[in-house]
mmCIF file of C-alpha atoms in Angstrom:
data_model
loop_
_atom_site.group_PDB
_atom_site.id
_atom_site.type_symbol
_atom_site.label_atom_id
_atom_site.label_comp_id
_atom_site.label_asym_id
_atom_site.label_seq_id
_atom_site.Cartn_x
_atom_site.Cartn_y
_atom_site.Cartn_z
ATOM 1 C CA UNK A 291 0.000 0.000 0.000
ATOM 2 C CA UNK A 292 0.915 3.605 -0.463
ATOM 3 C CA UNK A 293 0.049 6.200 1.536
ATOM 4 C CA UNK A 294 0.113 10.370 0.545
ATOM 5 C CA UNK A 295 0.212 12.887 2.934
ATOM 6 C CA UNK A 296 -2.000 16.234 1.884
ATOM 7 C CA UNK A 297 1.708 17.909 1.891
ATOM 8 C CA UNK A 298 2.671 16.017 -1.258
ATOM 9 C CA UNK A 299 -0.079 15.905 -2.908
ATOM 10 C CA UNK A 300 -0.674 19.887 -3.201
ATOM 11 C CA UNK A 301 2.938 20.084 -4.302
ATOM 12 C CA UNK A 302 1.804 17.814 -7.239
ATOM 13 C CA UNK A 303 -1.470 17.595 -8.009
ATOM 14 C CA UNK A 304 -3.103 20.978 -9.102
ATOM 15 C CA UNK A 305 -6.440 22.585 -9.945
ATOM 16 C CA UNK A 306 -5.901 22.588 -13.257
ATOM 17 C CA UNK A 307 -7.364 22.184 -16.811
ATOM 18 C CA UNK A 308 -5.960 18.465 -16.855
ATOM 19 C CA UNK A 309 -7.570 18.209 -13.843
ATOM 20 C CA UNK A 310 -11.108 19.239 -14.573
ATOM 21 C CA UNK A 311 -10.489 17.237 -18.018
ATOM 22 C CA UNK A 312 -10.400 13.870 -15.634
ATOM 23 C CA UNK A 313 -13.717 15.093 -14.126
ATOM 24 C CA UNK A 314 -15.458 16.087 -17.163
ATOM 25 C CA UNK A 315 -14.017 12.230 -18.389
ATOM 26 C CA UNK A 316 -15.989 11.017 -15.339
ATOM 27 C CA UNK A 317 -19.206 12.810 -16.148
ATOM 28 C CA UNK A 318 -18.754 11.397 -19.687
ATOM 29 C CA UNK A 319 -18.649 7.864 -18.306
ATOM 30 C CA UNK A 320 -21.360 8.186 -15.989
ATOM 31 C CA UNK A 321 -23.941 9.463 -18.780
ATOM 32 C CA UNK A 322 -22.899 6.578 -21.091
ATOM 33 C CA UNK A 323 -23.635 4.085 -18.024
ATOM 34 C CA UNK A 324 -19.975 3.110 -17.167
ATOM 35 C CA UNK A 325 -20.226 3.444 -13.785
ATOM 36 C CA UNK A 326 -21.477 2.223 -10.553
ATOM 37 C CA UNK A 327 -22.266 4.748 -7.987
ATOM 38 C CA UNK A 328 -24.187 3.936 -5.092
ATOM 39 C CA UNK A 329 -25.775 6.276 -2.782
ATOM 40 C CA UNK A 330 -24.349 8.540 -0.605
ATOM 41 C CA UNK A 331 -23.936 7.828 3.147
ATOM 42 C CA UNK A 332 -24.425 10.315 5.770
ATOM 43 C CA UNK A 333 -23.875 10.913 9.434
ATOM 44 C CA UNK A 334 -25.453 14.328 10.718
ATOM 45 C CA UNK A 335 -23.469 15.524 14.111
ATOM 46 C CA UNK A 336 -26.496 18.243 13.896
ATOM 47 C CA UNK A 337 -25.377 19.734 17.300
ATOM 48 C CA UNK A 338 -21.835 20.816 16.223
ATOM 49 C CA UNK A 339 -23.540 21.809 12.556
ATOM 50 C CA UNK A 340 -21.073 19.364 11.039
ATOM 51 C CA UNK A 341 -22.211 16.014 8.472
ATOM 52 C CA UNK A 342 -19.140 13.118 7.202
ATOM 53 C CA UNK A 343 -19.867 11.433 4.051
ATOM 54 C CA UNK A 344 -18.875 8.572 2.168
ATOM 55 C CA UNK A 345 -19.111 8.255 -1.282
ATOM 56 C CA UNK A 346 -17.386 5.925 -4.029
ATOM 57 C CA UNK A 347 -17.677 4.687 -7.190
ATOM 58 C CA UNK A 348 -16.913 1.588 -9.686
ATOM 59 C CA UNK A 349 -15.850 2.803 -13.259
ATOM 60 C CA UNK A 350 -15.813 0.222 -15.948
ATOM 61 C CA UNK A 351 -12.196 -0.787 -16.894
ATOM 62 C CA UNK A 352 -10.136 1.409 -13.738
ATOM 63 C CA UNK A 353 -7.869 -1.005 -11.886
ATOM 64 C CA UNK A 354 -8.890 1.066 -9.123
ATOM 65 C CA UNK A 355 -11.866 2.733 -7.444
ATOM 66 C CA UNK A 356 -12.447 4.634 -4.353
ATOM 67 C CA UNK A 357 -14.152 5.095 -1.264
ATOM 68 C CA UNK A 358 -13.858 8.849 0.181
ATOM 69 C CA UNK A 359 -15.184 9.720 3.399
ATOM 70 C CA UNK A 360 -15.353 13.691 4.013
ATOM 71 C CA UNK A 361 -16.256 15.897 6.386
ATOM 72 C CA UNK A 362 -17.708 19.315 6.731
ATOM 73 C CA UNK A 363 -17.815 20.953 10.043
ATOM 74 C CA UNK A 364 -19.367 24.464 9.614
ATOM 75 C CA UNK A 365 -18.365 25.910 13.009
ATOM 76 C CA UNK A 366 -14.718 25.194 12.112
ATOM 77 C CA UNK A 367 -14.232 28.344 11.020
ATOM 78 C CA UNK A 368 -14.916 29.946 14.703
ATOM 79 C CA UNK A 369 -11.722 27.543 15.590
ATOM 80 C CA UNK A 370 -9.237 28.136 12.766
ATOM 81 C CA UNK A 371 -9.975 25.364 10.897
ATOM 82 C CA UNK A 372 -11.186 24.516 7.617
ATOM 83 C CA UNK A 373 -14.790 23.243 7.610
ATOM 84 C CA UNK A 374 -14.015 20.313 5.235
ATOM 85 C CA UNK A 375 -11.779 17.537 5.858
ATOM 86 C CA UNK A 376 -11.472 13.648 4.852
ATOM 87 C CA UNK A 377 -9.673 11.290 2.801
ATOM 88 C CA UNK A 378 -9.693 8.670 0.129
ATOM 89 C CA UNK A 379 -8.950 5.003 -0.252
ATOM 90 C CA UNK A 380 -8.002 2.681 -3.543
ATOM 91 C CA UNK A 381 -9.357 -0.447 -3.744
ATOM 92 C CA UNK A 382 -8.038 -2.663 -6.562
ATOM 93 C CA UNK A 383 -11.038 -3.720 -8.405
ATOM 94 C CA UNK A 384 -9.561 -7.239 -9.004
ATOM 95 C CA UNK A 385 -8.869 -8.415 -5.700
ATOM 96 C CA UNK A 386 -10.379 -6.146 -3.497
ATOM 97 C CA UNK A 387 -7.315 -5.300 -1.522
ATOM 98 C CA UNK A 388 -6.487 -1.648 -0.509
ATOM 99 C CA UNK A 389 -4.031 -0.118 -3.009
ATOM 100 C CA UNK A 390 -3.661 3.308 -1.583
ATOM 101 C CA UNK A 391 -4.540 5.901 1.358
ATOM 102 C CA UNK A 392 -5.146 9.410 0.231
ATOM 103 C CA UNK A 393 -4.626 11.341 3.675
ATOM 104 C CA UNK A 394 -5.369 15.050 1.771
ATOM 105 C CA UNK A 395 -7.571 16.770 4.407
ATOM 106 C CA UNK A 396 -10.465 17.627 1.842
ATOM 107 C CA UNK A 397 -7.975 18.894 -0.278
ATOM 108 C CA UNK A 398 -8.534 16.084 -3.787
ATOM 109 C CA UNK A 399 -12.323 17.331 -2.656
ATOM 110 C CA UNK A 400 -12.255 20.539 -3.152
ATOM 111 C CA UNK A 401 -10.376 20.203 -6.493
ATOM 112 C CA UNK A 402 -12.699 17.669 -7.866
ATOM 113 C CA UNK A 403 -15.774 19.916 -6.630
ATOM 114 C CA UNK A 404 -14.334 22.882 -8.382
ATOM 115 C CA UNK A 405 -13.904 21.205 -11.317
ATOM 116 C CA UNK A 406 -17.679 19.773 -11.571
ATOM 117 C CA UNK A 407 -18.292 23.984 -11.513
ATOM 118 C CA UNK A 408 -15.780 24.903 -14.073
ATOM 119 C CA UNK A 409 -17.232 22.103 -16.487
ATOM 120 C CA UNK A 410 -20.943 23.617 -15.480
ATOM 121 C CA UNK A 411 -19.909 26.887 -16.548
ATOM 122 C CA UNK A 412 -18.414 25.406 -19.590
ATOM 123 C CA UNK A 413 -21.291 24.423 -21.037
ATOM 124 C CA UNK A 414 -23.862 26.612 -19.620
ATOM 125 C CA UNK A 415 -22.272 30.406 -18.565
ATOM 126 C CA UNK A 416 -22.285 32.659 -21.057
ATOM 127 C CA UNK A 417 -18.764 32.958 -23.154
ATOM 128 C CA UNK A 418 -18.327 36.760 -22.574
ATOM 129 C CA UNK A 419 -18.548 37.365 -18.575
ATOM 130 C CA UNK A 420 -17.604 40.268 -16.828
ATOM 131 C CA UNK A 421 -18.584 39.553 -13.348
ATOM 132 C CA UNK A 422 -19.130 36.783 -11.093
ATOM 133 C CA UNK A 423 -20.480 36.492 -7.767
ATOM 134 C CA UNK A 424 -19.932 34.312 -4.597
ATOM 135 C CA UNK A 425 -22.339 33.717 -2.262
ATOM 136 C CA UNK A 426 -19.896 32.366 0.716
ATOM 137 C CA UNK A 427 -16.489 32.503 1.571
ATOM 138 C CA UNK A 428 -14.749 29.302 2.891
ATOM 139 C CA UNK A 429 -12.706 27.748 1.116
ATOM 140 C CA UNK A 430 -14.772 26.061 -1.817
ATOM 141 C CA UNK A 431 -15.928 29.763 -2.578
ATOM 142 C CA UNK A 432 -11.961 30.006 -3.449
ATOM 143 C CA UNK A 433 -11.612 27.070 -5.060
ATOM 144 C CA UNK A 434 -14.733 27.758 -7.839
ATOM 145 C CA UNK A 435 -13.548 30.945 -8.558
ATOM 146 C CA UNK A 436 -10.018 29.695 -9.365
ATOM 147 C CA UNK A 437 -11.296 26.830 -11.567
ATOM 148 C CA UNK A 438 -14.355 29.268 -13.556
ATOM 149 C CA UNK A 439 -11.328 31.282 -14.050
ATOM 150 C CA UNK A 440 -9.727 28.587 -16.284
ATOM 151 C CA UNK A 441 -12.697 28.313 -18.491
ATOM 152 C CA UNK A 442 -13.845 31.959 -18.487
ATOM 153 C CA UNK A 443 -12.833 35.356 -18.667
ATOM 154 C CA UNK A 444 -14.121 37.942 -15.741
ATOM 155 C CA UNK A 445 -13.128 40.578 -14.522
ATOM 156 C CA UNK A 446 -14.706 41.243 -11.232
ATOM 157 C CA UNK A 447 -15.771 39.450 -8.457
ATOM 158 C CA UNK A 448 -18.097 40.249 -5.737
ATOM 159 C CA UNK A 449 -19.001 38.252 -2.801
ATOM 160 C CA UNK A 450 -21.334 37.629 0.228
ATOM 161 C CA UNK A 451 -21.637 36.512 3.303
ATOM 162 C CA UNK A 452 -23.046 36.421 6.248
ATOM 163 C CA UNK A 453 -19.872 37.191 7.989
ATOM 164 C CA UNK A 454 -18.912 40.815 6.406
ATOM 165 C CA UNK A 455 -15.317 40.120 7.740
ATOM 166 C CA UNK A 456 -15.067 36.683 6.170
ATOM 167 C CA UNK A 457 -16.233 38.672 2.830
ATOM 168 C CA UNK A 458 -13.376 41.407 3.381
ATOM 169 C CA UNK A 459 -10.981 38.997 4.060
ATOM 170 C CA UNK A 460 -11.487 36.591 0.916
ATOM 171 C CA UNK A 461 -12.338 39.667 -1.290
ATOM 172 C CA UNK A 462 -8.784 41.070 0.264
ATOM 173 C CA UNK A 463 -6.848 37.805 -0.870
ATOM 174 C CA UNK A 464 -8.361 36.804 -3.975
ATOM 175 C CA UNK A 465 -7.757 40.322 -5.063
ATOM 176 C CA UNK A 466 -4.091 39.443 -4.236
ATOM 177 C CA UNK A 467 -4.086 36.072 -6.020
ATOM 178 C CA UNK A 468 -5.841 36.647 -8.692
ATOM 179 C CA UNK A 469 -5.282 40.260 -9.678
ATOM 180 C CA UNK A 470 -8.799 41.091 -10.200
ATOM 181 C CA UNK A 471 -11.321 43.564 -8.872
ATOM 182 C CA UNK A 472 -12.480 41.457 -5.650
ATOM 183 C CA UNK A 473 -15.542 43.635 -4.217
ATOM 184 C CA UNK A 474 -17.558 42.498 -0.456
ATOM 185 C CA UNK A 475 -20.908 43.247 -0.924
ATOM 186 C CA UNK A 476 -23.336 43.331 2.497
ATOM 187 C CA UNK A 477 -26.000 41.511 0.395
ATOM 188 C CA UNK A 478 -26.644 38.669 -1.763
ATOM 189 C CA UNK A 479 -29.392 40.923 -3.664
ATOM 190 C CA UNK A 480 -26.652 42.915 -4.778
ATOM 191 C CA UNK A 481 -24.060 39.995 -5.640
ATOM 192 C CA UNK A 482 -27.280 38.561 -7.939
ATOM 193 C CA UNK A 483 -28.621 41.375 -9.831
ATOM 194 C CA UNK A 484 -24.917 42.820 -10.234
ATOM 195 C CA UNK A 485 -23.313 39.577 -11.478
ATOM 196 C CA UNK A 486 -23.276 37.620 -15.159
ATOM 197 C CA UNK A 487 -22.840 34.036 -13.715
ATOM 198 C CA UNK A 488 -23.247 33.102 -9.946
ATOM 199 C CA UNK A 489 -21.439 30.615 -7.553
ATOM 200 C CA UNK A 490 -23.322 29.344 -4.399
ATOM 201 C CA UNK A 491 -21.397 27.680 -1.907
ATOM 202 C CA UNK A 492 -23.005 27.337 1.548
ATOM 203 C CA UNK A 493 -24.433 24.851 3.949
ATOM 204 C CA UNK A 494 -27.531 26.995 3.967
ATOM 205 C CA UNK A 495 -30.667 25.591 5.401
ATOM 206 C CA UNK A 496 -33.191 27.985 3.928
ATOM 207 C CA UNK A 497 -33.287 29.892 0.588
ATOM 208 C CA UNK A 498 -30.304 32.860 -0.135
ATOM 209 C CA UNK A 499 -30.934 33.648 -3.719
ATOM 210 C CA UNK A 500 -34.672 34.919 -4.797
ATOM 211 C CA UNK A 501 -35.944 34.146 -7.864
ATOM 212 C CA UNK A 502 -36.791 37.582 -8.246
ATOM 213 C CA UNK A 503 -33.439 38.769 -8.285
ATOM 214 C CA UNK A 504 -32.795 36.829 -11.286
ATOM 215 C CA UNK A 505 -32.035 38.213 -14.707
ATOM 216 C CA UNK A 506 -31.853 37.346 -18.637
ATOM 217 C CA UNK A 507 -28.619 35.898 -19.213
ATOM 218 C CA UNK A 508 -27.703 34.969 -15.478
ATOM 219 C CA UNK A 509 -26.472 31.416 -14.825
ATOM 220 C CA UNK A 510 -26.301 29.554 -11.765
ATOM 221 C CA UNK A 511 -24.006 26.760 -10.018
ATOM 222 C CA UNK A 512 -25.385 25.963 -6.768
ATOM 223 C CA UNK A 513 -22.949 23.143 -4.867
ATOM 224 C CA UNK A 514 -23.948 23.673 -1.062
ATOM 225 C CA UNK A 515 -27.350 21.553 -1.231
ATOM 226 C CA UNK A 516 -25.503 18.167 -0.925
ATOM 227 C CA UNK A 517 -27.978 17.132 2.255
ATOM 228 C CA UNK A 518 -31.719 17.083 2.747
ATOM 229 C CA UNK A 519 -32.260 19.904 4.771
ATOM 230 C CA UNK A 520 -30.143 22.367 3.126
ATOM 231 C CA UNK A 521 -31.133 24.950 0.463
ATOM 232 C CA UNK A 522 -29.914 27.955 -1.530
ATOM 233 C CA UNK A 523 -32.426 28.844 -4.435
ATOM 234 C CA UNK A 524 -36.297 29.569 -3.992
ATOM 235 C CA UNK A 525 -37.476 26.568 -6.192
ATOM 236 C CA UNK A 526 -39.292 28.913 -8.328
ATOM 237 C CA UNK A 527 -35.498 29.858 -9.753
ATOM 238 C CA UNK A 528 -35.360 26.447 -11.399
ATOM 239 C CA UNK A 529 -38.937 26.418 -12.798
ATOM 240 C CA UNK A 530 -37.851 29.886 -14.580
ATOM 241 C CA UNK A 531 -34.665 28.057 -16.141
ATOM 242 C CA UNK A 532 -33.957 27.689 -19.150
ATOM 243 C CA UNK A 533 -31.743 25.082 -18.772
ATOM 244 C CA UNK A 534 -31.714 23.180 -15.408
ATOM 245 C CA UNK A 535 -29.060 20.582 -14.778
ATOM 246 C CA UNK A 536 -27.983 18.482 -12.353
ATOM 247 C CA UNK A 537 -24.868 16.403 -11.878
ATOM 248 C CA UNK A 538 -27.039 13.181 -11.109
ATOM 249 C CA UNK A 539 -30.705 13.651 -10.880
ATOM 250 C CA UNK A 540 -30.294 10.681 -8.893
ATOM 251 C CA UNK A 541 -29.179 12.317 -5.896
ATOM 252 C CA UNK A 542 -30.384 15.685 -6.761
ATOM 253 C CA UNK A 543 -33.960 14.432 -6.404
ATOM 254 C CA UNK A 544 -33.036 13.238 -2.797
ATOM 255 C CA UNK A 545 -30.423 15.948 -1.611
ATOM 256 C CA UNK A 546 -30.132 18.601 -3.798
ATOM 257 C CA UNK A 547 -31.815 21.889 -4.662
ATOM 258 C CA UNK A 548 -33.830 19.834 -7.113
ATOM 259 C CA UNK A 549 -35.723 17.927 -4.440
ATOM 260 C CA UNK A 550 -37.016 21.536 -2.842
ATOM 261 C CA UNK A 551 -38.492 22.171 -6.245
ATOM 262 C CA UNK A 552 -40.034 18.797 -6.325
ATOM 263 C CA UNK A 553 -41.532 18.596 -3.134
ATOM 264 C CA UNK A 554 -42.632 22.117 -3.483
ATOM 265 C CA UNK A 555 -44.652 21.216 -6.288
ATOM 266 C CA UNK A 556 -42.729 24.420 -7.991
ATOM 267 C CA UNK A 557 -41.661 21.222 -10.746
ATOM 268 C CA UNK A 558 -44.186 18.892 -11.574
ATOM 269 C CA UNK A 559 -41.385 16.148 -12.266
ATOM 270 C CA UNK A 560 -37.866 16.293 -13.474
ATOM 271 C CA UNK A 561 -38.710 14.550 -17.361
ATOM 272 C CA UNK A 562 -37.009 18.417 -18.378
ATOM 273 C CA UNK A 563 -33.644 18.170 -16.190
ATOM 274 C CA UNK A 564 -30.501 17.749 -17.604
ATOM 275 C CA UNK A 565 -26.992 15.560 -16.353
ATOM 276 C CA UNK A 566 -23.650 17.286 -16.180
ATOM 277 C CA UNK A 567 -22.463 13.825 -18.349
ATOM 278 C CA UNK A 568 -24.989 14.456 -21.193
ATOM 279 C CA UNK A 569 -24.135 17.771 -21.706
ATOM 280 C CA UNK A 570 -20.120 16.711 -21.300
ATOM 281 C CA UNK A 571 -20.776 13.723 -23.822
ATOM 282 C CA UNK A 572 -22.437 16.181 -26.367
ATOM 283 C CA UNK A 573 -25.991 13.715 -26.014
ATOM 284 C CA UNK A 574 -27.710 16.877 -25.099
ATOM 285 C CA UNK A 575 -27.054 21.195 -25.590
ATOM 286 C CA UNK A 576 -26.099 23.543 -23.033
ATOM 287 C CA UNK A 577 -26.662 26.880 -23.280
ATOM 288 C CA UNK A 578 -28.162 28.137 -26.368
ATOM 289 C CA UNK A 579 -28.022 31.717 -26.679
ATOM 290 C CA UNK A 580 -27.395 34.743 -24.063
ATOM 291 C CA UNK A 581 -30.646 34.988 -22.952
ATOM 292 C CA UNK A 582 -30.919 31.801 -21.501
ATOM 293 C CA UNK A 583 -31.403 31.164 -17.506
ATOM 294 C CA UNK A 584 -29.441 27.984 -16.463
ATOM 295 C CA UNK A 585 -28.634 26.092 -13.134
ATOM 296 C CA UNK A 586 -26.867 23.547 -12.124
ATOM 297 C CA UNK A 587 -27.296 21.998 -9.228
ATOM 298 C CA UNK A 588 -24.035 19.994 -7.920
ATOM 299 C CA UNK A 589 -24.931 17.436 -4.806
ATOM 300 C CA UNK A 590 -21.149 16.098 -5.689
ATOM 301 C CA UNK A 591 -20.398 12.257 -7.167
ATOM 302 C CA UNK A 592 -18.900 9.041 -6.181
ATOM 303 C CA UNK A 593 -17.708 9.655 -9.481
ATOM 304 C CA UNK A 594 -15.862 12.182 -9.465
ATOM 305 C CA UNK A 595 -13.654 10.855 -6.231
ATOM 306 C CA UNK A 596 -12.570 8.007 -7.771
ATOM 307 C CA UNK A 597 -11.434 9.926 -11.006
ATOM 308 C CA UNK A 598 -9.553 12.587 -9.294
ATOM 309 C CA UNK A 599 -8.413 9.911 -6.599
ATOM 310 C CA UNK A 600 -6.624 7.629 -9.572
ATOM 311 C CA UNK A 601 -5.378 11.136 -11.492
ATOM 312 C CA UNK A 602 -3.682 12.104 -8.089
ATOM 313 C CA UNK A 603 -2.278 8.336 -7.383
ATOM 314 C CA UNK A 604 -0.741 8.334 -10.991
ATOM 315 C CA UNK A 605 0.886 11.721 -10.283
ATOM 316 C CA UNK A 606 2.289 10.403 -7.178
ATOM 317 C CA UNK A 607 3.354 7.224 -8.790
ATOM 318 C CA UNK A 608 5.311 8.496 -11.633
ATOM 319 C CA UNK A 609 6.984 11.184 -8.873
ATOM 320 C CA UNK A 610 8.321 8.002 -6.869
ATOM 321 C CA UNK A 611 6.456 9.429 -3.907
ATOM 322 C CA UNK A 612 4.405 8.235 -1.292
ATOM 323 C CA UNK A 613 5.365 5.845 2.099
ATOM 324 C CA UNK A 614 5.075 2.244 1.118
ATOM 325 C CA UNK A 615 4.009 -0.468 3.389
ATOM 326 C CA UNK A 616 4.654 -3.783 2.697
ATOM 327 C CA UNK A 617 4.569 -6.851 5.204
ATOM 328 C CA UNK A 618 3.855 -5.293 8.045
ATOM 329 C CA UNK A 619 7.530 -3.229 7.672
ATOM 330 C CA UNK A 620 7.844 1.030 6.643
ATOM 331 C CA UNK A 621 9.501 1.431 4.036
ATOM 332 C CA UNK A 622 9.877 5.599 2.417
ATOM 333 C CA UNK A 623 9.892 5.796 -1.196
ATOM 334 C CA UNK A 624 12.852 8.079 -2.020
#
């Protein structure tokens, strides 16, 4: 077995457009029925607003797949910490045995998470943006803006939250990273009406974004409604789409912003939604023309762990990194 400390792999694997490539790849696979996923598993620690998940999934022909458990813990932040955490195992899918331990701390996560937005706004943001908006700030919030920025254009940024001083201080160093116009706004109103293509990334329970606020042209990745009880669009925001898409309606129906809408009665049924995959895999369009409303609602894939789990074991591999165990002895790859 190998084992990768979160150290090593953000020295070499990166958010990158290889990167969102492998996840896009995944998406493909998924939509053409190459892959087993099965359903999420959850364990809600309610009382210190924190949830651990584990997903996985089998695709057709890997030697590998894996099992991921994450956490998000959204007090963290009160403590200095990061609010997601985790890691990933490979299983060989011909014996069974464990190949690998992924010890990254959330960090494959959040790069496979931003991807699945970059690839949304791919297909569905308009080509010419100027400015995007964030509702949040943690660290996903980062992580989406740094991955839309590989496969669009902006140049402004302005984002909410409910913690002005988180706002400031992400607005203060994405500026710095990024070298564009980074603006806190005290409002989400603002953030909506003001921005060409929107980010949501909260563990909101209850509705940020109304679908008044929404405008010709806008389009929407919502990726914090990954759990029953959480929302962050009115459901009448994806009965005005033009385009609604989800990254498995699967799970969307059960966790995602797609289920409010549903059991709203705001959707009548989900015969118009869309997959991430189809769109990838060129079975169905994205956006059509600037006009267009789109969502996509991202609950996050079994999928898209294993993908990004193999891409960052090969680029570990061919490195010569890693500590290797073998009969119960410690040996460290030079």
């Amino acid at each position: 077995m190998l084992i990768f400390t979160e150290q090593e792999l953000k020295e070499h694997v990166q958010l990158n457009l290889e990167a969102i490539s492998i996840v896009e790849e995944g998406f493909v696979k998924l939509a053409n029925g190459e892959v087993t996923m099965p359903p999420i598993m959850r364990v809600d620690v309610h009382d210190q607003n924190g949830e651990v998940d584990v997903k996985s999934a089998y695709v057709k022909g890997k030697e590998m797949f894996a099992i991921k458990v994450s956490s998000g813990f959204f007090n963290n932040y009160k403590l200095g910490l990061p609010s997601g955490n985790g890691l990933m195992m490979l299983i060989s899918t011909k014996t069974g045995i464990p190949q690998s331990l992924l010890l990254d701390n959330g960090y494959l996560t959040h790069i496979r998470t931003a991807a699945a937005g970059a690839i949304a706004a791919k297909y569905l943001s308009r080509k010419n943006i100027q400015t995007v908006g964030v509702i949040g700030a943690g660290d996903q919030a980062r992580y989406q803006v740094r991955a839309l920025k590989l496969v669009r254009d902006f140049k402004r940024v302005l984002v909410y939250s409910r913690s002005l001083d988180r706002a400031e201080r992400y607005a203060e160093e994405m500026r710095a990273e990024l070298g564009l116009d980074v603006q806190a706004v005290e409002n989400a109103e603002s953030v909506v009406r003001n921005s060409d293509t929107i980010i949501t990334t909260t563990p909101a329970n209850e509705p940020l974004i109304k679908a008044e606020w929404v405008h010709p042209g806008l389009h929407i990745t919502a990726m914090g409604s990954d759990a029953e009880h959480k929302q962050e669009l009115e459901p009448e925001i994806l009965r005005r789409a033009d385009k609604l898409v989800c990254d498995t309606k699967a799970q969307c129906t059960r966790l995602g912003e797609l289920h409010h809408a549903l059991d709203s009665k705001v959707l009548a049924d989900d015969s118009s939604v869309l997959e991430l995959g189809q769109l990838a895999s060129k079975q169905m369009k994205g956006r059509e023309d600037d006009q267009q409303i789109t969502v996509c609602d991202l609950t996050g894939t079994g999928v898209q762990d294993t993908v990004i789990a193999l891409f960052a074991y090969n680029e570990m591999v061919k490195r010569n990194k890693g500590l290797a165990i073998e009969k119960n002895t410690f040996a460290t790859k030079n």
